[in-house]
Structures are given as C-alpha cells and as structure tokens.
XYZ file of N, CA and C in Angstrom:
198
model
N 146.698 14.681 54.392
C 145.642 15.622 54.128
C 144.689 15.088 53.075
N 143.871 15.692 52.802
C 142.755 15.272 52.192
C 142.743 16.124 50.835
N 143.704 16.507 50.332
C 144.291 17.610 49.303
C 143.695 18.522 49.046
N 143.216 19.581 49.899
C 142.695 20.662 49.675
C 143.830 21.642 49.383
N 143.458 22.631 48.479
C 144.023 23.900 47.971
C 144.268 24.640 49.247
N 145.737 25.015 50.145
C 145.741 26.099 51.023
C 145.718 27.793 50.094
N 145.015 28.636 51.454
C 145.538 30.080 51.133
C 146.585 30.360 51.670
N 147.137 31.976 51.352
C 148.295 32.400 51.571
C 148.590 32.332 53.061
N 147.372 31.873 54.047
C 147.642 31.651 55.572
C 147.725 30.339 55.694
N 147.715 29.497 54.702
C 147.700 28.142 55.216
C 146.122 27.482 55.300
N 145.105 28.283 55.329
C 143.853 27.444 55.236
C 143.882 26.840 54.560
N 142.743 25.590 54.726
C 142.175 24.786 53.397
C 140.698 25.251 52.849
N 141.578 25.639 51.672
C 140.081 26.145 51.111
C 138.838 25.201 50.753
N 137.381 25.334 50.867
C 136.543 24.511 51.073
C 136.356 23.798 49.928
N 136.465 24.593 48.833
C 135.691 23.808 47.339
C 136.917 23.425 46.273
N 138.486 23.671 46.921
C 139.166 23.401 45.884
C 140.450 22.213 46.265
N 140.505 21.926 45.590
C 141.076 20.330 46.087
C 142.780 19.983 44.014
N 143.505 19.900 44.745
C 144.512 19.189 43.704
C 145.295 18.193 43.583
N 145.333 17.338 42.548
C 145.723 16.363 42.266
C 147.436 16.537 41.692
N 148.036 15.225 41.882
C 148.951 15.204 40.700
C 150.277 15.238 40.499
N 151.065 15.525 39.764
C 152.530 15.749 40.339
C 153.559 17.051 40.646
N 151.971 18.460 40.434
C 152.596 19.142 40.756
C 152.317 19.860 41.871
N 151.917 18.562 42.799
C 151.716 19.036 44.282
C 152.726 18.904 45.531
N 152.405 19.137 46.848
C 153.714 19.194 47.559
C 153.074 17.389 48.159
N 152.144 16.633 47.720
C 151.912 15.481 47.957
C 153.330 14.492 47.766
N 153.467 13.834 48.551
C 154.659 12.589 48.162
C 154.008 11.998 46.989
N 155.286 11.071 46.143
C 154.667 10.426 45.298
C 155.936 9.877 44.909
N 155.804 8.530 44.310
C 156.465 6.673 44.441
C 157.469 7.706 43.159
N 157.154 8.118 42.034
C 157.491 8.271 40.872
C 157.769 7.807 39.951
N 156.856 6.635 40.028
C 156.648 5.285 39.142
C 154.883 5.096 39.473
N 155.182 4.227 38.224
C 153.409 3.608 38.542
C 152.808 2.879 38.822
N 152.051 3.681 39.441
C 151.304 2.424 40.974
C 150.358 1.231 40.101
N 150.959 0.217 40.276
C 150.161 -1.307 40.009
C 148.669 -0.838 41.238
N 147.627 -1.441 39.939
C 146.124 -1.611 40.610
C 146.262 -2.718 41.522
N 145.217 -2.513 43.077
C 145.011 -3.354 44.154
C 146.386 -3.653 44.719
N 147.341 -2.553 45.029
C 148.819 -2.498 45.820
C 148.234 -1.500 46.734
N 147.482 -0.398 46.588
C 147.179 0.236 47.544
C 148.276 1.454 48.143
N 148.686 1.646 46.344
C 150.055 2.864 46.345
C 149.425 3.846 47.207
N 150.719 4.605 47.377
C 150.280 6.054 47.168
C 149.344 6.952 46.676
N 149.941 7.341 45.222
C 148.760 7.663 44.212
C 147.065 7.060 44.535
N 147.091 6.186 44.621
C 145.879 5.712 45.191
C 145.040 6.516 46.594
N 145.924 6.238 47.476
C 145.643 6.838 49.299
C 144.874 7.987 49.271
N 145.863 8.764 48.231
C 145.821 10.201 47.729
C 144.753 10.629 46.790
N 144.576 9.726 46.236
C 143.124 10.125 45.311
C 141.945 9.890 45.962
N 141.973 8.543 46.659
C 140.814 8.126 47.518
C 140.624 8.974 48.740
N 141.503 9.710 49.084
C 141.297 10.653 50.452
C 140.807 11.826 49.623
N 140.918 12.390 48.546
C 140.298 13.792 48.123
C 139.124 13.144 47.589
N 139.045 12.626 46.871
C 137.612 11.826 46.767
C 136.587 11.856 47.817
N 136.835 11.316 48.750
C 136.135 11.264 50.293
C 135.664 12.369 51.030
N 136.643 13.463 50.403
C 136.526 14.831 50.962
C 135.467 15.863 50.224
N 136.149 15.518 49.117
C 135.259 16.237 47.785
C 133.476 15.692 48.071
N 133.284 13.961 48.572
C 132.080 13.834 48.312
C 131.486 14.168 49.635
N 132.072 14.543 50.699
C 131.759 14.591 52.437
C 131.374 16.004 52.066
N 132.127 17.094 51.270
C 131.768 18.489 50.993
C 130.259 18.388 50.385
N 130.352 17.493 48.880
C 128.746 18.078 48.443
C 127.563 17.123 49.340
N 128.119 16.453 50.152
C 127.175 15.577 50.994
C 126.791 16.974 52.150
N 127.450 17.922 52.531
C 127.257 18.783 53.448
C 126.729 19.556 53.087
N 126.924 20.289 51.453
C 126.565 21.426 50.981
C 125.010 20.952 50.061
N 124.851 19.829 49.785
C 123.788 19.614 48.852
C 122.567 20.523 48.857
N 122.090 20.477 48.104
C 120.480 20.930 48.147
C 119.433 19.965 48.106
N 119.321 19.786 49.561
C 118.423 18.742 49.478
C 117.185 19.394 49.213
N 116.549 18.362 48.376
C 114.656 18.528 48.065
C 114.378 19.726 47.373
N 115.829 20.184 46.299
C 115.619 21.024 45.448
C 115.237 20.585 43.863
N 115.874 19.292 44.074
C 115.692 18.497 42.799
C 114.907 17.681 43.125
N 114.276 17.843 43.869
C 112.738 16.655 44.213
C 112.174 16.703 42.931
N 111.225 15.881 42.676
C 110.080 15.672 41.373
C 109.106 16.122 42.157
C-alpha cells in the first residue's frame, strides 16, 4: 500500500498517510543501510509518491500565478 490512514470501513482516507513503527506496515527491525533498498525505504518512497500524486491532483493551479 501506499500508507494511507484506513477508516473504520477500511477506506483509504485521501489526505492522511502514516509512517513508522507504529503501523501494521512490516518492518526489518533493524536499520536499513542507505542504497540496500530496505524496507523502510519501499515504504517511505511509496507514501511519498502518493502524498505527491495527491497534491499533483488537488493543486491549485494558476492560483499562485504572478
């Protein structure tokens, strides 16, 4: 998944997203060495992706124009 926050039905809610170790995410339980391409990593870079695909959808474009 892309770690979105479910509701009490199981949706994924749109704007809320969690990290960390007190999620139902797997995790090594050690620490992930940089450029191994852990876990921890997969997992951050997939809510990342999601988080920026959301304000890429929701933006306001040509509100902050000059």
């Amino acid at each position: 998944g892309d770690s979105r926050v479910l509701d009490d039905e199981g949706r994924p809610h749109p704007r809320r997203f969690a990290l960390g170790p007190f999620t139902t995410a797997r995790s090594s339980g050690a620490f992930t060495r940089p450029r191994t391409g852990g876990p921890a990593f997969r997992q951050n870079d997939a809510a990342a992706r999601a988080a920026l695909a959301f304000l890429r959808d929701h933006s306001c474009r040509g509100r902050l124009a000059s």
